[in-house]
Coordinates of C-alpha atoms in Angstrom, one line a residue:
Chain A
M1 CA 41.4 173.5 155.0
K2 CA 39.0 174.6 157.7
T3 CA 36.3 172.2 156.7
R4 CA 38.8 169.4 156.7
L5 CA 39.8 170.2 160.3
K6 CA 36.2 170.4 161.2
R7 CA 35.5 167.0 159.6
K8 CA 38.4 165.5 161.5
K9 CA 37.0 166.9 164.7
I10 CA 33.6 165.4 164.0
K11 CA 35.2 162.1 163.2
H12 CA 37.2 162.2 166.5
L13 CA 34.0 162.9 168.4
K14 CA 32.1 160.1 166.5
D15 CA 35.0 157.6 167.2
N16 CA 34.9 158.5 170.9
L17 CA 31.2 158.1 171.2
Q18 CA 31.5 154.7 169.5
L19 CA 34.3 153.7 171.9
L20 CA 32.2 154.8 174.8
S21 CA 29.3 152.8 173.7
L22 CA 31.5 149.7 173.4
A23 CA 32.5 150.3 177.0
M24 CA 28.9 150.8 178.3
P25 CA 27.8 147.2 179.1
A26 CA 30.8 146.6 181.3
V27 CA 30.4 150.1 182.8
I28 CA 26.8 149.4 183.7
L29 CA 27.5 145.9 185.1
L30 CA 30.2 147.3 187.4
A31 CA 28.0 150.2 188.4
L32 CA 25.2 147.8 189.5
F33 CA 27.2 145.1 191.1
S34 CA 30.4 146.8 192.3
Y35 CA 29.7 150.5 192.8
L36 CA 26.1 150.4 194.0
P37 CA 27.1 148.1 196.9
M38 CA 29.8 150.5 197.9
F39 CA 27.1 152.9 198.9
G40 CA 25.5 150.1 200.9
I41 CA 28.3 150.3 203.4
V42 CA 26.1 152.8 205.3
L43 CA 24.4 149.7 206.5
A44 CA 27.2 149.3 208.9
F45 CA 26.1 152.4 210.7
K46 CA 22.4 151.6 210.6
N47 CA 19.9 149.5 212.5
Y48 CA 18.5 147.8 209.3
K49 CA 14.8 147.3 209.2
V50 CA 13.6 145.4 206.2
P51 CA 10.4 147.4 205.5
K52 CA 12.3 150.7 205.7
G53 CA 15.1 149.9 203.3
I54 CA 18.7 151.1 203.5
W55 CA 18.1 154.8 203.7
G56 CA 14.9 154.7 205.8
S57 CA 16.4 152.6 208.6
P58 CA 17.4 154.4 211.8
W59 CA 21.1 155.2 212.4
A60 CA 22.9 153.1 215.0
G61 CA 26.2 155.0 215.3
L62 CA 29.0 152.6 216.0
E63 CA 26.9 150.1 217.8
N64 CA 27.4 147.4 215.1
F65 CA 31.2 147.7 215.4
R66 CA 31.2 147.7 219.1
F67 CA 29.1 144.5 219.2
F68 CA 31.7 142.7 217.0
L69 CA 34.8 144.2 218.5
E70 CA 33.7 143.4 222.1
S71 CA 32.8 139.8 221.2
Q72 CA 35.4 137.0 221.5
D73 CA 34.9 136.3 217.8
A74 CA 36.9 139.3 216.6
W75 CA 40.3 138.0 217.7
R76 CA 39.5 134.4 216.7
V77 CA 38.5 135.2 213.1
T78 CA 41.2 137.7 212.6
R79 CA 43.9 135.3 213.9
N80 CA 42.6 132.5 211.8
T81 CA 42.3 134.5 208.6
L82 CA 45.8 136.0 208.9
G83 CA 47.5 132.9 210.3
L84 CA 46.1 130.4 207.8
N85 CA 46.5 132.7 204.8
F86 CA 50.1 133.5 205.7
M87 CA 50.8 129.8 205.9
F88 CA 49.1 129.2 202.6
I89 CA 51.1 131.9 200.9
I90 CA 54.5 130.7 202.2
A91 CA 53.9 127.0 201.7
G92 CA 52.1 127.5 198.4
T93 CA 55.0 129.5 197.0
V94 CA 57.7 127.2 198.3
G95 CA 55.8 124.2 197.0
A96 CA 55.1 125.7 193.6
V97 CA 58.8 126.7 193.2
I98 CA 60.1 123.3 194.1
F99 CA 57.5 121.7 191.8
A100 CA 58.6 123.9 189.0
L101 CA 62.3 123.1 189.6
I102 CA 61.6 119.4 189.5
M103 CA 59.5 119.9 186.4
Y104 CA 62.4 121.7 184.8
E105 CA 64.4 118.4 185.1
V106 CA 61.9 116.6 182.9
K107 CA 63.4 116.7 179.5
K108 CA 60.7 115.4 177.1
A109 CA 57.9 117.9 176.3
R110 CA 55.5 115.0 176.1
H111 CA 56.2 114.0 179.7
V112 CA 56.0 117.6 180.9
K113 CA 52.5 117.9 179.3
L114 CA 51.3 114.7 181.0
Y115 CA 52.6 115.6 184.4
Q116 CA 51.3 119.1 184.1
T117 CA 47.8 117.9 183.1
V118 CA 47.6 115.5 186.1
S119 CA 49.0 117.9 188.6
I120 CA 46.6 120.8 187.7
L121 CA 43.6 118.5 187.6
P122 CA 42.6 119.3 191.2
H123 CA 42.6 123.0 190.4
F124 CA 39.7 122.5 188.0
I125 CA 37.1 121.2 190.3
S126 CA 35.0 123.3 192.6
W127 CA 35.5 123.5 196.3
V128 CA 32.2 121.7 196.6
A129 CA 33.6 118.7 194.8
V130 CA 36.8 119.0 196.9
S131 CA 34.7 118.7 200.0
Y132 CA 33.4 115.3 198.8
I133 CA 36.9 114.1 198.3
V134 CA 38.1 115.3 201.7
Y135 CA 35.0 113.6 203.2
A136 CA 35.8 110.3 201.5
L137 CA 39.3 110.5 203.1
L138 CA 38.3 111.8 206.6
D139 CA 34.9 110.5 207.4
P140 CA 35.4 108.9 210.9
T141 CA 33.9 105.5 210.1
K142 CA 34.3 105.1 206.3
G143 CA 37.1 107.4 205.5
I144 CA 40.3 106.0 204.0
I145 CA 42.6 107.7 206.4
N146 CA 41.1 106.2 209.5
R147 CA 41.0 102.8 207.9
V148 CA 44.8 103.1 207.1
I149 CA 45.4 104.2 210.7
E150 CA 43.4 101.2 212.0
I151 CA 45.3 98.7 209.7
F152 CA 48.5 99.9 211.4
G153 CA 46.9 99.3 214.8
G154 CA 46.2 102.9 215.6
E155 CA 43.0 104.5 216.7
G156 CA 40.8 106.4 214.3
V157 CA 40.3 110.1 214.8
S158 CA 37.0 111.8 214.5
W159 CA 38.4 114.5 212.2
Y160 CA 35.3 116.6 211.9
S161 CA 35.2 117.3 215.7
E162 CA 38.9 117.9 216.3
P163 CA 39.7 121.5 215.5
K164 CA 43.4 121.1 216.3
Y165 CA 44.1 119.1 213.1
W166 CA 42.5 121.5 210.7
P167 CA 45.2 124.0 210.1
V168 CA 47.3 121.1 208.7
I169 CA 44.4 119.5 206.9
L170 CA 43.5 122.8 205.2
L171 CA 47.1 123.4 204.3
I172 CA 47.4 120.0 202.6
V173 CA 44.1 120.5 200.8
S174 CA 45.1 124.0 199.7
L175 CA 48.5 122.6 198.4
W176 CA 46.8 119.7 196.7
H177 CA 44.4 122.2 195.0
S178 CA 46.9 124.8 193.9
V179 CA 50.6 123.6 193.7
G180 CA 50.5 122.2 190.2
Y181 CA 48.7 125.2 188.8
G182 CA 50.7 127.7 190.8
S183 CA 54.0 126.2 189.5
I184 CA 53.1 127.0 185.9
I185 CA 54.3 130.6 186.2
Y186 CA 57.6 129.6 187.7
Y187 CA 58.1 126.8 185.2
A188 CA 57.5 129.2 182.3
S189 CA 60.1 131.6 183.8
L190 CA 62.6 128.8 184.1
M191 CA 62.0 127.9 180.4
G192 CA 62.7 131.5 179.5
M193 CA 66.0 131.3 181.3
D194 CA 69.2 131.5 179.2
S195 CA 70.1 127.8 179.2
G196 CA 73.7 128.8 178.6
L197 CA 74.0 129.8 182.2
M198 CA 73.1 126.4 183.5
E199 CA 75.5 124.8 181.0
A200 CA 78.3 127.1 181.9
A201 CA 77.9 126.2 185.5
E202 CA 77.9 122.6 184.6
I203 CA 81.1 123.0 182.7
D204 CA 82.6 124.8 185.7
G205 CA 81.9 121.6 187.6
A206 CA 79.0 122.7 189.7
T207 CA 76.8 119.9 191.0
K208 CA 73.2 119.8 190.2
L209 CA 72.2 121.2 193.5
Q210 CA 74.7 124.0 193.2
R211 CA 73.3 124.8 189.8
V212 CA 69.8 125.0 191.1
W213 CA 70.8 127.0 194.2
H214 CA 73.1 129.5 192.4
V215 CA 71.5 129.8 189.0
A216 CA 67.9 128.7 188.8
I217 CA 66.7 130.0 192.2
P218 CA 68.2 133.5 191.8
H219 CA 66.5 133.6 188.4
L220 CA 63.1 133.0 190.1
V221 CA 63.6 135.4 193.0
P222 CA 62.0 138.4 191.4
I223 CA 58.7 136.6 190.6
V224 CA 58.7 134.9 193.9
I225 CA 58.9 138.3 195.7
I226 CA 56.1 139.8 193.6
K227 CA 53.9 136.8 194.1
V228 CA 54.4 136.8 197.9
I229 CA 53.9 140.5 198.2
L230 CA 50.7 140.3 196.2
G231 CA 49.6 137.4 198.3
I232 CA 50.2 139.5 201.4
G233 CA 48.1 142.3 199.9
G234 CA 45.1 140.0 199.9
I235 CA 45.8 138.4 203.2
F236 CA 42.6 139.7 204.8
N237 CA 40.5 138.0 202.2
A238 CA 40.0 134.3 202.9
D239 CA 38.9 131.8 200.2
F240 CA 35.3 131.4 201.4
G241 CA 34.7 128.4 199.1
M242 CA 37.4 126.4 200.8
F243 CA 36.7 127.3 204.4
Y244 CA 33.0 126.9 204.1
N245 CA 32.9 123.6 202.0
V246 CA 35.9 121.7 203.1
T247 CA 35.1 122.0 206.8
R248 CA 31.4 121.3 205.9
D249 CA 30.6 124.3 208.1
V250 CA 30.9 122.2 211.2
G251 CA 30.6 124.3 214.3
A252 CA 33.1 122.2 216.3
L253 CA 35.8 123.3 213.9
Y254 CA 35.2 127.1 214.2
P255 CA 38.0 127.6 216.8
T256 CA 40.6 127.0 214.1
T257 CA 38.8 127.3 210.8
D258 CA 36.4 130.3 211.2
V259 CA 37.6 133.2 209.1
I260 CA 36.3 136.7 208.5
D261 CA 34.5 135.6 205.3
T262 CA 32.7 132.7 206.8
Y263 CA 31.9 134.7 209.9
V264 CA 30.3 137.5 207.9
Y265 CA 28.3 135.0 205.8
R266 CA 26.9 133.3 208.9
A267 CA 26.1 136.6 210.6
L268 CA 24.1 137.6 207.5
M269 CA 22.5 134.4 206.3
Q270 CA 22.0 132.3 209.5
Q271 CA 21.6 135.0 212.2
G272 CA 20.2 137.7 210.0
N273 CA 22.4 140.2 211.8
I274 CA 22.7 142.6 209.0
G275 CA 24.2 145.5 211.0
M276 CA 27.0 143.5 212.4
S277 CA 27.8 141.5 209.3
S278 CA 28.1 144.7 207.3
A279 CA 30.2 146.3 210.0
V280 CA 32.7 143.4 209.9
G281 CA 32.6 143.5 206.1
L282 CA 33.4 147.2 206.1
I283 CA 36.4 146.7 208.5
Q284 CA 37.6 143.9 206.3
S285 CA 37.3 146.0 203.1
I286 CA 39.1 149.0 204.6
V287 CA 42.0 146.9 206.0
C288 CA 42.2 145.1 202.6
T289 CA 42.5 148.4 200.8
I290 CA 45.2 149.6 203.1
T291 CA 47.3 146.4 202.8
L292 CA 46.9 146.5 199.0
V293 CA 48.0 150.1 198.7
L294 CA 50.9 149.5 201.1
T295 CA 52.1 146.3 199.3
N296 CA 51.8 148.0 196.0
A297 CA 54.0 150.8 197.3
V298 CA 56.6 148.2 198.4
V299 CA 56.5 146.6 195.0
K300 CA 57.0 150.0 193.4
K301 CA 60.2 150.3 195.4
I302 CA 61.5 146.8 194.6
S303 CA 60.6 146.4 190.9
P304 CA 58.4 149.1 189.4
E305 CA 57.4 147.0 186.4
N306 CA 55.5 144.5 188.6
T307 CA 53.2 146.9 190.4
L308 CA 49.5 146.1 190.5
F309 CA 48.5 149.7 189.7
Chain B
M1 CA 84.4 113.4 171.3
A2 CA 82.7 110.1 172.2
Q3 CA 82.7 111.2 175.8
M4 CA 81.1 114.5 175.0
V5 CA 78.3 112.8 173.0
K6 CA 77.7 110.5 175.9
K7 CA 77.6 113.4 178.3
K8 CA 75.1 115.2 176.1
R9 CA 72.9 112.2 175.9
R10 CA 72.9 111.9 179.6
A11 CA 71.9 115.5 180.0
E12 CA 68.9 115.0 177.6
R13 CA 67.5 112.1 179.7
T14 CA 65.3 112.7 182.6
D15 CA 66.5 111.3 185.9
L16 CA 64.6 108.4 187.3
W17 CA 63.9 110.1 190.6
V18 CA 62.1 112.9 188.7
H19 CA 59.8 110.4 187.1
I20 CA 59.2 108.7 190.5
F21 CA 58.4 112.1 192.1
F22 CA 55.8 112.9 189.4
I23 CA 54.3 109.4 189.5
L24 CA 53.8 109.7 193.2
F25 CA 52.5 113.2 193.0
G26 CA 50.2 112.1 190.2
A27 CA 48.9 109.3 192.4
I28 CA 48.2 111.8 195.2
C29 CA 46.2 113.9 192.6
L30 CA 44.3 110.9 191.2
I31 CA 43.7 108.6 194.1
P32 CA 41.0 110.8 195.7
F33 CA 39.1 110.8 192.3
I34 CA 39.4 107.1 192.0
T35 CA 38.1 106.6 195.5
V36 CA 35.1 108.6 194.7
I37 CA 34.4 106.7 191.5
S38 CA 34.9 103.4 193.4
A39 CA 32.5 104.4 196.1
S40 CA 29.8 105.3 193.5
F41 CA 30.1 101.7 192.2
S42 CA 29.9 100.1 195.7
T43 CA 26.9 98.8 197.6
E44 CA 25.7 100.8 200.5
A45 CA 26.2 97.8 202.8
D46 CA 29.9 97.4 201.8
L47 CA 30.5 101.1 202.3
A48 CA 28.9 100.9 205.8
E49 CA 30.9 97.8 206.6
Y50 CA 34.3 98.4 205.1
G51 CA 34.3 102.1 204.2
F52 CA 35.7 103.8 201.1
S53 CA 38.4 102.1 199.1
I54 CA 40.4 102.4 195.9
L55 CA 38.5 99.5 194.3
P56 CA 34.9 98.5 195.0
R57 CA 34.6 95.2 196.9
E58 CA 31.7 94.2 194.7
W59 CA 30.6 96.1 191.6
D60 CA 27.2 97.5 192.0
F61 CA 25.1 99.9 190.0
T62 CA 22.3 100.7 192.4
A63 CA 23.3 104.3 192.9
Y64 CA 23.4 104.9 189.1
A65 CA 20.1 103.1 188.7
Y66 CA 18.5 105.5 191.1
L67 CA 20.0 108.5 189.4
F68 CA 19.0 107.4 185.9
E69 CA 15.5 106.2 187.0
N70 CA 14.9 109.7 188.4
P71 CA 16.9 111.8 185.9
S72 CA 14.8 115.0 186.3
V73 CA 16.8 116.5 189.2
I74 CA 20.1 116.1 187.4
I75 CA 18.8 117.1 184.0
K76 CA 17.3 120.2 185.5
A77 CA 20.6 121.0 187.2
Y78 CA 22.6 120.3 184.1
V79 CA 20.3 122.6 182.0
V80 CA 20.8 125.4 184.5
T81 CA 24.5 124.9 184.6
I82 CA 24.9 124.7 180.8
F83 CA 22.7 127.8 180.4
I84 CA 24.6 129.9 182.8
T85 CA 28.0 128.7 181.5
A86 CA 27.1 129.3 177.8
V87 CA 25.3 132.7 178.3
G88 CA 27.8 133.8 180.9
T89 CA 30.8 133.0 178.8
F90 CA 29.4 134.6 175.7
L91 CA 28.3 137.8 177.4
G92 CA 31.4 137.9 179.5
V93 CA 33.8 137.6 176.6
L94 CA 31.8 140.0 174.5
F95 CA 31.5 142.7 177.1
M96 CA 35.0 142.3 178.4
S97 CA 36.5 142.5 174.9
M98 CA 34.4 145.5 174.0
V99 CA 35.6 147.5 177.0
A100 CA 39.1 146.2 176.6
Y101 CA 39.1 147.5 173.0
S102 CA 37.9 150.9 174.0
I103 CA 40.6 151.4 176.6
S104 CA 43.3 150.0 174.3
N105 CA 42.6 152.9 171.9
R106 CA 44.9 155.9 172.4
N107 CA 42.5 158.3 170.9
F108 CA 39.8 157.6 173.5
V109 CA 39.6 160.6 175.8
L110 CA 38.1 158.7 178.7
R111 CA 40.7 156.0 178.6
K112 CA 42.5 156.8 181.8
A113 CA 39.3 157.4 183.7
L114 CA 37.8 154.2 182.5
N115 CA 40.9 152.3 183.5
W116 CA 40.5 153.5 187.0
Y117 CA 36.8 152.9 187.0
L118 CA 37.5 149.2 186.1
F119 CA 40.3 148.8 188.6
F120 CA 38.9 150.5 191.6
P121 CA 36.5 147.6 192.7
T122 CA 39.7 145.5 193.1
L123 CA 40.9 147.9 195.7
F124 CA 37.6 148.5 197.6
S125 CA 34.4 146.5 197.7
G126 CA 31.1 147.1 199.5
G127 CA 31.3 143.6 200.9
L128 CA 28.9 140.6 200.9
T129 CA 26.2 142.2 203.1
S130 CA 25.6 145.3 201.1
S131 CA 25.8 143.4 197.8
Y132 CA 23.3 140.9 199.1
I133 CA 20.8 143.7 200.2
V134 CA 21.3 145.6 197.0
N135 CA 20.8 142.5 194.8
T136 CA 17.8 141.1 196.6
R137 CA 16.0 144.2 197.6
Y138 CA 16.7 146.7 194.9
L139 CA 17.7 144.7 191.8
G140 CA 15.2 141.9 192.4
L141 CA 17.7 139.0 191.8
T142 CA 16.2 136.5 194.2
D143 CA 15.4 133.3 192.3
S144 CA 16.5 135.0 189.1
I145 CA 18.8 133.1 186.7
W146 CA 20.6 136.4 186.1
A147 CA 21.8 136.3 189.6
L148 CA 24.0 133.4 188.5
I149 CA 25.3 135.2 185.4
L150 CA 25.7 138.9 185.8
P151 CA 27.4 139.6 189.2
G152 CA 31.1 139.3 188.8
L153 CA 30.9 138.9 185.0
I154 CA 33.5 141.6 184.3
G155 CA 36.8 140.3 185.5
V156 CA 39.2 143.3 185.6
F157 CA 42.3 141.2 185.1
S158 CA 40.9 139.5 182.0
V159 CA 40.0 142.9 180.6
F160 CA 43.5 144.2 181.2
M161 CA 44.9 141.0 179.6
M162 CA 42.8 141.6 176.5
R163 CA 43.7 145.3 176.5
T164 CA 47.4 144.5 176.5
F165 CA 46.9 142.0 173.7
F166 CA 44.9 144.6 171.5
Q167 CA 47.7 147.1 172.0
Q168 CA 50.2 144.7 170.5
I169 CA 48.3 144.5 167.3
P170 CA 50.3 146.7 164.8
D171 CA 48.8 150.2 164.6
S172 CA 49.2 150.2 160.8
L173 CA 46.3 147.7 160.5
F174 CA 44.0 150.0 162.4
E175 CA 45.2 153.1 160.5
A176 CA 44.6 151.4 157.1
A177 CA 41.0 150.5 158.1
K178 CA 40.5 154.1 159.3
M179 CA 41.6 155.4 156.0
D180 CA 39.0 153.3 154.4
G181 CA 36.4 155.0 156.6
A182 CA 35.8 152.0 158.9
S183 CA 33.9 152.8 162.1
E184 CA 35.3 151.8 165.5
Y185 CA 32.7 149.1 165.6
M186 CA 33.9 147.7 162.4
I187 CA 37.5 147.8 163.5
Y188 CA 36.7 146.1 166.8
F189 CA 34.7 143.4 165.1
K190 CA 36.7 142.8 161.9
I191 CA 40.2 143.4 163.0
A192 CA 40.7 143.3 166.8
I193 CA 38.5 140.3 167.5
P194 CA 39.8 138.0 164.7
L195 CA 43.4 138.7 165.5
S196 CA 43.0 138.0 169.2
K197 CA 41.7 134.5 169.3
P198 CA 44.4 133.2 171.7
V199 CA 43.6 135.7 174.4
L200 CA 39.8 135.4 173.8
A201 CA 40.0 131.6 174.1
T202 CA 42.0 132.0 177.4
V203 CA 39.4 134.3 178.9
A204 CA 36.5 132.3 177.5
F205 CA 37.8 129.1 179.1
A206 CA 38.5 130.8 182.4
T207 CA 35.0 132.3 182.5
A208 CA 33.4 129.0 181.5
L209 CA 35.2 127.1 184.2
G210 CA 34.2 129.7 186.8
K211 CA 30.6 129.6 185.8
W212 CA 30.6 125.8 185.6
N213 CA 32.0 125.5 189.1
S214 CA 29.9 128.3 190.6
W215 CA 27.7 127.6 193.6
Y216 CA 28.1 130.8 195.7
S217 CA 25.6 133.0 193.9
A218 CA 23.1 130.1 193.9
M219 CA 23.6 129.6 197.6
L220 CA 22.8 133.3 198.2
Y221 CA 20.0 133.9 195.7
I222 CA 18.3 130.7 194.6
R223 CA 15.5 129.1 196.5
D224 CA 13.5 127.7 193.6
P225 CA 14.5 124.0 193.2
D226 CA 14.1 124.3 189.4
K227 CA 16.9 126.9 189.2
V228 CA 19.5 125.0 191.2
P229 CA 22.8 124.6 189.2
L230 CA 24.9 121.4 189.5
Q231 CA 27.5 122.6 192.0
Y232 CA 24.8 124.0 194.4
L233 CA 22.9 120.7 194.1
L234 CA 26.1 118.9 195.1
Q235 CA 26.5 121.2 198.0
K236 CA 23.0 120.7 199.3
M237 CA 23.5 117.0 199.0
M238 CA 26.7 117.2 201.1
K239 CA 24.6 118.6 203.8
N240 CA 21.8 116.1 203.5
I241 CA 21.4 113.2 201.2
E242 CA 17.7 113.1 201.9
Y243 CA 17.3 116.2 199.8
L244 CA 18.1 114.1 196.7
L245 CA 16.2 111.0 197.8
S246 CA 13.1 113.1 198.5
E247 CA 13.2 114.3 194.9
M248 CA 13.3 110.7 193.7
E249 CA 10.0 109.0 193.7
H250 CA 10.7 106.0 191.5
V251 CA 12.6 103.0 192.8
P252 CA 14.3 101.3 189.9
G253 CA 13.2 97.8 189.1
G254 CA 15.1 94.8 190.5
V255 CA 16.6 96.8 193.4
D256 CA 16.5 95.3 196.9
L257 CA 14.4 97.8 198.9
S258 CA 16.6 97.2 202.0
Q259 CA 19.5 98.7 200.0
I260 CA 18.5 102.3 200.0
P261 CA 21.4 104.2 198.6
G262 CA 23.2 106.8 200.6
E263 CA 26.9 107.4 200.4
N264 CA 27.2 105.6 197.1
L265 CA 24.4 107.8 195.6
R266 CA 26.1 110.9 196.9
M267 CA 29.4 109.9 195.2
A268 CA 27.6 108.8 192.0
M269 CA 26.1 112.2 191.9
L270 CA 29.5 113.7 192.1
V271 CA 30.8 111.5 189.3
V272 CA 27.9 112.5 187.1
A273 CA 28.3 116.1 187.9
I274 CA 32.1 116.5 187.4
G275 CA 32.9 113.5 185.2
P276 CA 32.1 115.0 181.8
M277 CA 34.0 118.2 182.6
M278 CA 37.1 116.2 183.8
C279 CA 37.2 114.2 180.5
F280 CA 36.8 117.4 178.6
F281 CA 39.4 119.6 180.4
P282 CA 42.7 118.0 179.3
F283 CA 42.1 119.1 175.8
F284 CA 41.9 122.8 176.7
Q285 CA 44.8 122.7 179.2
K286 CA 47.0 124.9 177.0
Y287 CA 44.6 127.8 177.3
F288 CA 44.7 127.8 181.0
V289 CA 48.5 127.5 181.0
K290 CA 48.6 130.5 178.6
G291 CA 46.4 132.5 180.9
M292 CA 49.0 132.2 183.6
T293 CA 51.9 133.3 181.5
I294 CA 50.4 135.8 179.1
G295 CA 51.9 138.8 180.8
S296 CA 51.1 142.2 182.0
V297 CA 47.7 142.7 183.6
K298 CA 48.4 146.0 185.2
G299 CA 45.7 148.6 186.3

């Protein structure tokens, strides 16, 4: 009896060691590429000197933070990041829900598949490729948009030097890129809805719009809330690929398109200002953590099964 | 009765306005692509004179002649991209499924701790600057092909998706294997993996798409022209078309020398770079759709 217990214990230990070894590659990769850089945040408090490395460089106190916070850039990049992301979250969600509701009206599976394939096509190309497409539309002399404007007798706009249009341009590009893909989750939820509800409403004489408003939309509300809250949780992280490529990193557009991520990138790679870029990055990381934890707490209140952690 | 049948049939039919909506939306999705293709088949002179359009004014293959006369730049970029996509997808799916299997196992004592270890980087990250310094100075990733493969290979939500999937496999299967004395490796390899093909495929396609479209790591870490992947080549060309022309020594035969390609070459390059993937993708659409709807990915 005793030996059997012992054998069981050994087996348990052996199993655990094997499971640990299965986990090791992922553990090591995360240690190198996620956890090691977390210690690199001390850079924000250092005056980094290349030959001395991270630890050997002298301390700079809060100098790096002061430099950023006292510049005019701080307000600009924060406003752009929050404002544009907020706009993308709201418009993206509304667009995806409407798209899914219309998709729900398509009755033949074959048609659904065709429309879905075409509408998620833009999601499958990189932001670099998107920047080519936007360029083909907006180039001041050759772009299609200006040519259409000229055909109707208007005057072409030099899009790449007019920052005021870019919040709208970026919104349209963002919707083009994500609405079809984003609608899948809502469409799937509608398909899972008890179709008897819609039929009952129809028998009771509800018009199509009434049915959508009183049956379909309430059905989607829980997912919408979760999606929006999670979006808000990530509101301080901008999609670098979009902001960097689609604007072609044109300086004239910075007033409305420069976000924290592009700012940090330029401070690091173009100005070589390692201290400041890591200080800004650290502020961003901390604020992100706080928003994520807060939004998660909110979700926990509203619908515990949808929390992130 | 007849009325009811009629009503039913009407309900089964899609309204016309719905079709019109999707046809218009589809046009908005497709016209930009068509414009790019059309530009790649136009002469540089036409583009300079009339700009981009949906159909080329005059069909012209100069841009493609240039590309195929000097194929080495593109071939090199394709080789790099195919390599990082293949190796990245293989290692990514392997490592992610391995760790997902270990944390799906209720007997694993480190399960909770490991869950948090995987999830924590989602909450807090060291940021671009410290990653960059660590990778270039301490890990020696400058100009290394591994800089394009390893960072970000473990996607925590993919891991959690796989974990959830493994947990739904009936316990009795695992128990039976255990009775027969199978090791955890055997169970992972012979039971968990073969039964999880849908989720593995979903993660594999998502990883492959990410690697195929990746340019960010290359922009940060790659200086050697021989290790430039497709998307980064495209990005460099967006900034200056001369980069590509300078790499092309041979002028194709029968081409008017006054017609040095510019915009059309840029667009031809885009077509060559994303065309094959665009033709390929509709066949695997269902895996991406599945990934959106497969359910719980909680930390």
